[in-house]
Tab-separated table of C-alpha atoms in Angstrom:
chain	number	residue	atom	x	y	z
A	1	UNK	CA	8.361	33.760	16.189
A	2	UNK	CA	11.219	33.759	13.710
A	3	UNK	CA	14.496	31.834	13.617
A	4	UNK	CA	16.437	34.643	15.298
A	5	UNK	CA	14.002	34.826	18.216
A	6	UNK	CA	13.963	31.040	18.593
A	7	UNK	CA	17.758	30.858	18.662
A	8	UNK	CA	17.949	33.685	21.242
A	9	UNK	CA	15.409	31.927	23.457
A	10	UNK	CA	17.463	28.712	23.332
A	11	UNK	CA	20.849	30.410	23.651
A	12	UNK	CA	22.026	28.765	20.439
A	13	UNK	CA	23.256	30.153	17.138
A	14	UNK	CA	20.809	30.428	14.257
A	15	UNK	CA	23.027	28.026	12.316
A	16	UNK	CA	22.806	25.376	15.058
A	17	UNK	CA	19.010	25.710	15.308
A	18	UNK	CA	18.664	25.519	11.507
A	19	UNK	CA	20.894	22.449	11.317
A	20	UNK	CA	18.971	20.761	14.140
A	21	UNK	CA	15.684	21.367	12.324
A	22	UNK	CA	17.070	20.012	9.062
A	23	UNK	CA	18.492	16.829	10.554
A	24	UNK	CA	22.210	17.479	10.115
A	25	UNK	CA	24.114	14.626	11.810
A	26	UNK	CA	26.711	16.906	13.464
A	27	UNK	CA	24.038	18.272	15.816
A	28	UNK	CA	23.925	16.002	18.853
A	29	UNK	CA	20.727	14.237	19.931
A	30	UNK	CA	20.252	16.282	23.115
A	31	UNK	CA	20.459	19.606	21.257
A	32	UNK	CA	18.131	18.411	18.473
A	33	UNK	CA	15.510	17.267	20.996
A	34	UNK	CA	15.786	20.562	22.851
A	35	UNK	CA	15.199	22.508	19.631
A	36	UNK	CA	12.280	20.292	18.578
A	37	UNK	CA	10.682	20.662	22.023
A	38	UNK	CA	10.896	24.468	21.705
A	39	UNK	CA	9.392	24.291	18.219
A	40	UNK	CA	6.429	22.286	19.516
A	41	UNK	CA	5.889	24.654	22.447
A	42	UNK	CA	6.165	27.887	20.467
A	43	UNK	CA	4.500	26.775	17.247
A	44	UNK	CA	7.507	27.980	15.242
A	45	UNK	CA	7.445	27.155	11.535
A	46	UNK	CA	10.540	27.673	9.379
A	47	UNK	CA	10.264	29.886	6.309
A	48	UNK	CA	10.148	27.362	3.473
A	49	UNK	CA	11.735	29.681	0.926
A	50	UNK	CA	14.626	30.524	3.253
A	51	UNK	CA	15.007	26.887	4.220
A	52	UNK	CA	15.189	25.880	0.576
A	53	UNK	CA	17.898	28.497	-0.110
A	54	UNK	CA	19.892	27.315	2.891
A	55	UNK	CA	19.632	23.564	2.301
A	56	UNK	CA	18.940	23.224	-1.425
A	57	UNK	CA	15.969	21.026	-0.475
A	58	UNK	CA	12.315	21.573	-1.340
A	59	UNK	CA	11.039	19.610	1.649
A	60	UNK	CA	8.632	17.687	-0.589
A	61	UNK	CA	8.000	14.171	-1.885
A	62	UNK	CA	6.414	13.760	-5.312
A	63	UNK	CA	3.817	11.393	-6.735
A	64	UNK	CA	2.298	11.267	-10.197
A	65	UNK	CA	-1.382	10.335	-10.063
A	66	UNK	CA	-2.930	9.067	-13.315
A	67	UNK	CA	-6.430	10.415	-13.891
A	68	UNK	CA	-9.123	9.610	-16.433
A	69	UNK	CA	-12.861	10.071	-16.785
A	70	UNK	CA	-14.886	7.423	-15.018
A	71	UNK	CA	-12.260	6.710	-12.332
A	72	UNK	CA	-13.887	6.214	-8.943
A	73	UNK	CA	-12.270	7.243	-5.676
A	74	UNK	CA	-10.036	4.544	-4.210
A	75	UNK	CA	-10.307	3.778	-0.483
A	76	UNK	CA	-7.023	1.870	-0.632
A	77	UNK	CA	-5.056	4.819	-2.029
A	78	UNK	CA	-6.657	7.182	0.496
A	79	UNK	CA	-5.572	4.935	3.361
A	80	UNK	CA	-2.014	4.843	2.023
A	81	UNK	CA	-1.913	8.643	1.636
A	82	UNK	CA	-3.105	9.072	5.222
A	83	UNK	CA	-0.058	7.177	6.478
A	84	UNK	CA	2.249	9.072	4.148
A	85	UNK	CA	0.778	12.378	5.299
A	86	UNK	CA	1.082	11.541	9.001
A	87	UNK	CA	4.819	10.943	8.697
A	88	UNK	CA	5.394	13.890	6.352
A	89	UNK	CA	3.672	16.211	8.830
A	90	UNK	CA	5.860	14.927	11.643
A	91	UNK	CA	8.939	16.091	9.706
A	92	UNK	CA	7.319	19.262	8.288
A	93	UNK	CA	7.487	17.793	4.782
A	94	UNK	CA	4.976	18.235	1.973
A	95	UNK	CA	3.985	15.802	-0.711
A	96	UNK	CA	3.179	16.950	-4.215
A	97	UNK	CA	0.517	15.131	-6.254
A	98	UNK	CA	0.745	15.744	-9.983
A	99	UNK	CA	-2.167	14.564	-12.141
A	100	UNK	CA	-1.192	12.924	-15.424
A	101	UNK	CA	-2.620	11.199	-18.444
A	102	UNK	CA	-2.399	7.407	-17.763
A	103	UNK	CA	-0.456	7.065	-21.033
A	104	UNK	CA	2.149	9.640	-20.004
A	105	UNK	CA	3.184	8.677	-16.470
A	106	UNK	CA	6.844	8.329	-17.449
A	107	UNK	CA	6.893	11.814	-18.958
A	108	UNK	CA	5.017	13.269	-15.991
A	109	UNK	CA	7.501	11.752	-13.543
A	110	UNK	CA	10.416	13.111	-15.545
A	111	UNK	CA	8.893	16.607	-15.582
A	112	UNK	CA	8.158	16.485	-11.859
A	113	UNK	CA	11.723	15.440	-11.101
A	114	UNK	CA	13.078	18.279	-13.272
A	115	UNK	CA	10.778	20.906	-11.722
A	116	UNK	CA	12.854	21.366	-8.588
A	117	UNK	CA	9.669	21.125	-6.505
A	118	UNK	CA	10.420	17.721	-4.972
A	119	UNK	CA	13.394	16.000	-3.353
A	120	UNK	CA	12.262	12.418	-3.979
A	121	UNK	CA	9.647	10.401	-5.857
A	122	UNK	CA	7.588	7.357	-5.100
A	123	UNK	CA	5.426	5.252	-7.394
A	124	UNK	CA	2.750	2.676	-6.712
A	125	UNK	CA	0.202	0.492	-8.498
A	126	UNK	CA	3.097	-1.333	-10.105
A	127	UNK	CA	2.613	-3.323	-13.300
A	128	UNK	CA	4.507	-6.228	-14.775
A	129	UNK	CA	7.532	-4.955	-16.747
A	130	UNK	CA	6.706	-1.486	-15.453
A	131	UNK	CA	8.129	1.160	-17.851
A	132	UNK	CA	8.541	3.731	-15.059
A	133	UNK	CA	11.426	1.863	-13.447
A	134	UNK	CA	14.115	2.459	-16.053
A	135	UNK	CA	13.356	6.177	-16.126
A	136	UNK	CA	13.447	6.424	-12.325
A	137	UNK	CA	16.793	4.612	-12.193
A	138	UNK	CA	18.214	7.129	-14.662
A	139	UNK	CA	17.468	10.080	-12.346
A	140	UNK	CA	19.890	11.496	-9.787
A	141	UNK	CA	17.042	11.666	-7.275
A	142	UNK	CA	15.961	9.262	-4.529
A	143	UNK	CA	12.885	7.186	-5.304
A	144	UNK	CA	10.966	4.355	-3.715
A	145	UNK	CA	8.533	1.834	-5.159
A	146	UNK	CA	5.443	0.706	-3.279
A	147	UNK	CA	5.109	-2.820	-4.611
A	148	UNK	CA	7.257	-4.596	-7.187
A	149	UNK	CA	7.268	-5.184	-10.932
A	150	UNK	CA	7.161	-8.828	-11.935
A	151	UNK	CA	9.374	-9.464	-14.971
A	152	UNK	CA	11.650	-6.467	-14.250
A	153	UNK	CA	15.176	-6.690	-12.838
A	154	UNK	CA	14.823	-6.498	-9.013
A	155	UNK	CA	17.488	-3.773	-8.690
A	156	UNK	CA	15.388	-0.916	-7.315
A	157	UNK	CA	14.336	0.198	-3.814
A	158	UNK	CA	10.917	-1.071	-2.803
A	159	UNK	CA	8.507	-1.807	0.006
A	160	UNK	CA	6.032	-4.597	-0.696
A	161	UNK	CA	4.051	-7.314	1.000
A	162	UNK	CA	4.604	-10.942	0.073
A	163	UNK	CA	1.387	-11.267	-1.919
A	164	UNK	CA	2.247	-14.664	-3.343
A	165	UNK	CA	2.922	-16.164	0.078
A	166	UNK	CA	-0.228	-14.555	1.535
A	167	UNK	CA	-2.569	-16.153	-1.004
A	168	UNK	CA	-0.618	-19.427	-0.997
A	169	UNK	CA	-1.152	-19.696	2.779
A	170	UNK	CA	-4.818	-18.688	2.500
A	171	UNK	CA	-5.453	-21.330	-0.164
A	172	UNK	CA	-3.630	-23.973	1.890
A	173	UNK	CA	-5.928	-23.270	4.840
A	174	UNK	CA	-9.005	-23.764	2.667
A	175	UNK	CA	-7.563	-26.960	1.172
A	176	UNK	CA	-6.961	-28.291	4.686
A	177	UNK	CA	-10.658	-27.652	5.385
A	178	UNK	CA	-11.527	-29.951	2.464
A	179	UNK	CA	-12.370	-27.403	-0.231
A	180	UNK	CA	-11.711	-28.401	-3.841
A	181	UNK	CA	-13.629	-25.832	-5.883
A	182	UNK	CA	-12.299	-22.282	-5.665
A	183	UNK	CA	-13.068	-18.782	-6.910
A	184	UNK	CA	-10.819	-15.711	-7.009
A	185	UNK	CA	-12.079	-12.129	-6.942
A	186	UNK	CA	-8.923	-10.248	-7.806
A	187	UNK	CA	-7.723	-6.760	-8.707
A	188	UNK	CA	-6.868	-5.808	-12.315
A	189	UNK	CA	-4.641	-8.523	-13.777
A	190	UNK	CA	-2.066	-6.069	-15.151
A	191	UNK	CA	-1.170	-4.967	-11.589
A	192	UNK	CA	1.729	-6.745	-9.934
A	193	UNK	CA	-0.020	-7.558	-6.645
A	194	UNK	CA	-2.903	-9.225	-8.512
A	195	UNK	CA	-0.516	-11.324	-10.614
A	196	UNK	CA	1.371	-12.493	-7.526
A	197	UNK	CA	-1.782	-13.284	-5.541
A	198	UNK	CA	-3.104	-15.450	-8.359
A	199	UNK	CA	0.316	-17.132	-8.645
A	200	UNK	CA	0.254	-17.960	-4.937
A	201	UNK	CA	-3.211	-19.453	-5.205
A	202	UNK	CA	-2.286	-21.442	-8.329
A	203	UNK	CA	0.826	-22.827	-6.610
A	204	UNK	CA	-1.131	-24.125	-3.610
A	205	UNK	CA	-3.829	-25.661	-5.821
A	206	UNK	CA	-1.320	-27.353	-8.110
A	207	UNK	CA	0.229	-29.156	-5.128
A	208	UNK	CA	-3.117	-30.939	-4.780
A	209	UNK	CA	-3.502	-31.524	-8.515
A	210	UNK	CA	-6.146	-28.795	-8.799
A	211	UNK	CA	-6.559	-25.793	-11.089
A	212	UNK	CA	-8.450	-22.529	-10.749
A	213	UNK	CA	-11.339	-22.414	-13.230
A	214	UNK	CA	-11.184	-19.236	-15.338
A	215	UNK	CA	-14.979	-19.071	-15.145
A	216	UNK	CA	-14.574	-18.629	-11.387
A	217	UNK	CA	-12.009	-15.852	-11.680
A	218	UNK	CA	-12.553	-12.107	-11.971
A	219	UNK	CA	-10.049	-9.257	-12.372
A	220	UNK	CA	-11.732	-5.936	-11.715
A	221	UNK	CA	-11.489	-2.640	-9.886
A	222	UNK	CA	-11.654	-3.400	-6.175
A	223	UNK	CA	-15.080	-1.986	-5.367
A	224	UNK	CA	-18.034	-3.525	-3.552
A	225	UNK	CA	-20.124	-3.234	-6.732
A	226	UNK	CA	-17.619	-5.328	-8.701
A	227	UNK	CA	-17.516	-7.852	-5.858
A	228	UNK	CA	-21.308	-8.143	-5.982
A	229	UNK	CA	-21.417	-8.607	-9.767
A	230	UNK	CA	-18.612	-11.196	-9.791
A	231	UNK	CA	-20.118	-13.240	-6.958
A	232	UNK	CA	-23.614	-13.142	-8.457
A	233	UNK	CA	-22.227	-14.524	-11.722
A	234	UNK	CA	-20.315	-17.297	-9.953
A	235	UNK	CA	-23.312	-18.315	-7.827
A	236	UNK	CA	-25.366	-18.886	-10.973
A	237	UNK	CA	-23.273	-21.981	-11.744
A	238	UNK	CA	-24.730	-25.441	-11.201
A	239	UNK	CA	-24.406	-26.494	-7.562
A	240	UNK	CA	-21.985	-29.357	-8.242
A	241	UNK	CA	-19.643	-26.985	-10.093
A	242	UNK	CA	-20.079	-23.921	-7.914
A	243	UNK	CA	-17.066	-22.961	-5.764
A	244	UNK	CA	-17.244	-23.630	-2.043
A	245	UNK	CA	-14.283	-21.333	-1.280
A	246	UNK	CA	-13.571	-17.760	-2.394
A	247	UNK	CA	-10.492	-15.581	-2.089
A	248	UNK	CA	-10.933	-11.803	-2.415
A	249	UNK	CA	-8.092	-9.346	-2.982
A	250	UNK	CA	-9.780	-6.740	-0.782
A	251	UNK	CA	-12.323	-6.474	1.991
A	252	UNK	CA	-14.073	-3.954	-0.279
A	253	UNK	CA	-14.594	-6.665	-2.919
A	254	UNK	CA	-15.626	-9.019	-0.123
A	255	UNK	CA	-18.302	-6.575	1.019
A	256	UNK	CA	-20.119	-6.940	-2.307
A	257	UNK	CA	-19.446	-10.673	-2.520
A	258	UNK	CA	-20.953	-11.277	0.926
A	259	UNK	CA	-24.071	-9.338	-0.130
A	260	UNK	CA	-24.469	-11.675	-3.123
A	261	UNK	CA	-24.024	-14.726	-0.871
A	262	UNK	CA	-26.667	-13.429	1.539
A	263	UNK	CA	-29.074	-12.666	-1.312
A	264	UNK	CA	-28.638	-16.255	-2.533
A	265	UNK	CA	-29.696	-17.469	0.957
A	266	UNK	CA	-26.324	-19.149	1.498
A	267	UNK	CA	-24.479	-19.143	4.825
A	268	UNK	CA	-20.967	-17.745	4.886
A	269	UNK	CA	-18.622	-20.125	6.686
A	270	UNK	CA	-20.948	-23.067	6.082
A	271	UNK	CA	-22.195	-23.214	2.479
A	272	UNK	CA	-19.292	-21.150	1.206
A	273	UNK	CA	-16.038	-20.033	2.833
A	274	UNK	CA	-14.209	-16.783	2.205
A	275	UNK	CA	-10.797	-15.235	2.868
A	276	UNK	CA	-10.113	-11.602	1.941
A	277	UNK	CA	-7.025	-9.452	2.016
A	278	UNK	CA	-7.363	-6.786	4.710
A	279	UNK	CA	-5.514	-3.504	4.062
A	280	UNK	CA	-6.723	-2.353	7.516
A	281	UNK	CA	-9.070	0.253	6.058
A	282	UNK	CA	-10.374	2.702	8.644
A	283	UNK	CA	-14.055	2.340	7.730
A	284	UNK	CA	-14.182	-1.373	6.895
A	285	UNK	CA	-13.251	-3.796	9.654
A	286	UNK	CA	-13.429	-7.514	8.752
A	287	UNK	CA	-14.267	-8.425	12.338
A	288	UNK	CA	-17.429	-6.285	12.043
A	289	UNK	CA	-18.927	-8.218	9.111
A	290	UNK	CA	-22.082	-10.135	10.080
A	291	UNK	CA	-19.906	-13.224	9.807
A	292	UNK	CA	-16.386	-12.037	10.752
A	293	UNK	CA	-13.993	-12.486	7.828
A	294	UNK	CA	-10.859	-14.572	7.819
A	295	UNK	CA	-8.159	-12.343	6.325
A	296	UNK	CA	-4.596	-11.918	5.271
A	297	UNK	CA	-3.669	-8.595	6.873
A	298	UNK	CA	-1.126	-5.874	6.137
A	299	UNK	CA	-1.740	-2.188	6.839
A	300	UNK	CA	-1.651	0.236	3.912
A	301	UNK	CA	-1.409	3.143	6.352
A	302	UNK	CA	1.672	1.584	7.955
A	303	UNK	CA	3.172	1.214	4.456
A	304	UNK	CA	2.560	4.925	3.815
A	305	UNK	CA	4.269	5.845	7.074
A	306	UNK	CA	7.242	3.625	6.299
A	307	UNK	CA	7.685	4.973	2.747
A	308	UNK	CA	7.644	8.571	3.993
A	309	UNK	CA	10.051	7.641	6.784
A	310	UNK	CA	12.487	6.035	4.346
A	311	UNK	CA	12.368	8.823	1.768
A	312	UNK	CA	12.692	11.631	4.313
A	313	UNK	CA	15.544	9.783	6.003
A	314	UNK	CA	17.325	9.485	2.661
A	315	UNK	CA	16.729	13.147	1.795
A	316	UNK	CA	18.043	14.309	5.179
A	317	UNK	CA	20.800	11.660	5.358
A	318	UNK	CA	19.788	10.989	8.965
A	319	UNK	CA	19.194	7.247	8.907
A	320	UNK	CA	20.099	4.128	6.947
A	321	UNK	CA	17.328	1.831	5.756
A	322	UNK	CA	17.316	-1.476	3.850
A	323	UNK	CA	16.912	-0.876	0.117
A	324	UNK	CA	14.232	-3.546	-0.198
A	325	UNK	CA	11.591	-4.638	2.309
A	326	UNK	CA	9.151	-7.514	1.889
A	327	UNK	CA	6.520	-7.619	4.615
A	328	UNK	CA	4.819	-10.859	5.597
A	329	UNK	CA	1.018	-10.651	5.703
A	330	UNK	CA	-0.651	-12.052	8.821
A	331	UNK	CA	-3.279	-14.783	8.392
A	332	UNK	CA	-6.133	-14.207	10.850
A	333	UNK	CA	-8.742	-16.959	11.054
A	334	UNK	CA	-12.322	-15.965	11.827
A	335	UNK	CA	-15.794	-17.433	11.250
A	336	UNK	CA	-15.993	-17.024	7.438
A	337	UNK	CA	-13.918	-20.165	6.871
A	338	UNK	CA	-15.318	-23.589	7.647
A	339	UNK	CA	-15.199	-27.195	6.565
A	340	UNK	CA	-16.213	-27.769	2.945
A	341	UNK	CA	-19.880	-28.761	2.666
A	342	UNK	CA	-20.712	-32.277	1.535
A	343	UNK	CA	-21.704	-32.492	-2.142
């Protein structure tokens, strides 16, 4: 079925049907819903080339993806892309992934913006003083940041979770349970979320006159293997210096850390307590761990949906969104946190 046949079936002009499909505000809600219902029932798909000529829009969102040898697949990024894809599909939008040298992300973004193949850009894995921001602000193209950039002027559109507050609250819970010796299994320290999570933990500890021992801190890729290695190293410390409480920046890191704890014949929730950040990964549920994990929770998939929703809304001029959103992570207490063991 083509546009002419669809419009004849509905008794509407081709212009009205086209405007309804492209989200023009002058088409009333009842007509738009009627057109969308017919599209679903008939399986009609607009001709992208014709649509682009008519609207001047590519119907695509762009992302530059740094690649290098030795990079492992990232479950967190896959979960985010799933949410982004779900919302893009709902609006018949594409997203364009452009691989780039990690040292040339700014140039790759600029080239992607100039290509005419995308209507908007988003960036993630933000760093402190992130050099991509100034270039993005210089473009006449909508963009959205997933995360924030500590040390940069906060004058850009973003969606982030309150990482500092999440790890502050998690540390406070463990302090209330009597813990005094802590470990942190974190993401790479140059990434904004990792900086803020450590800051939140440090702030809670300092209120009790405590400090995080650097020997009990790791900043690595968030894989189960790195979680295992970091926890094994920490558990080799003398018992009176060994942490009784651990915070992990991901349930993936926690998976490896729990394996190390089990191998050391220690009991999670009794000998050592743990809180992990839960991105609500499809294949890794904290409640399904042998000892269910206490977590700070915020869905990466939901973030992907929201970012696509905001960018598509801005491209189509159909809805107004807040420029900046800071989501509060939920603290969910399970069996992996218990009273600090007696020395």
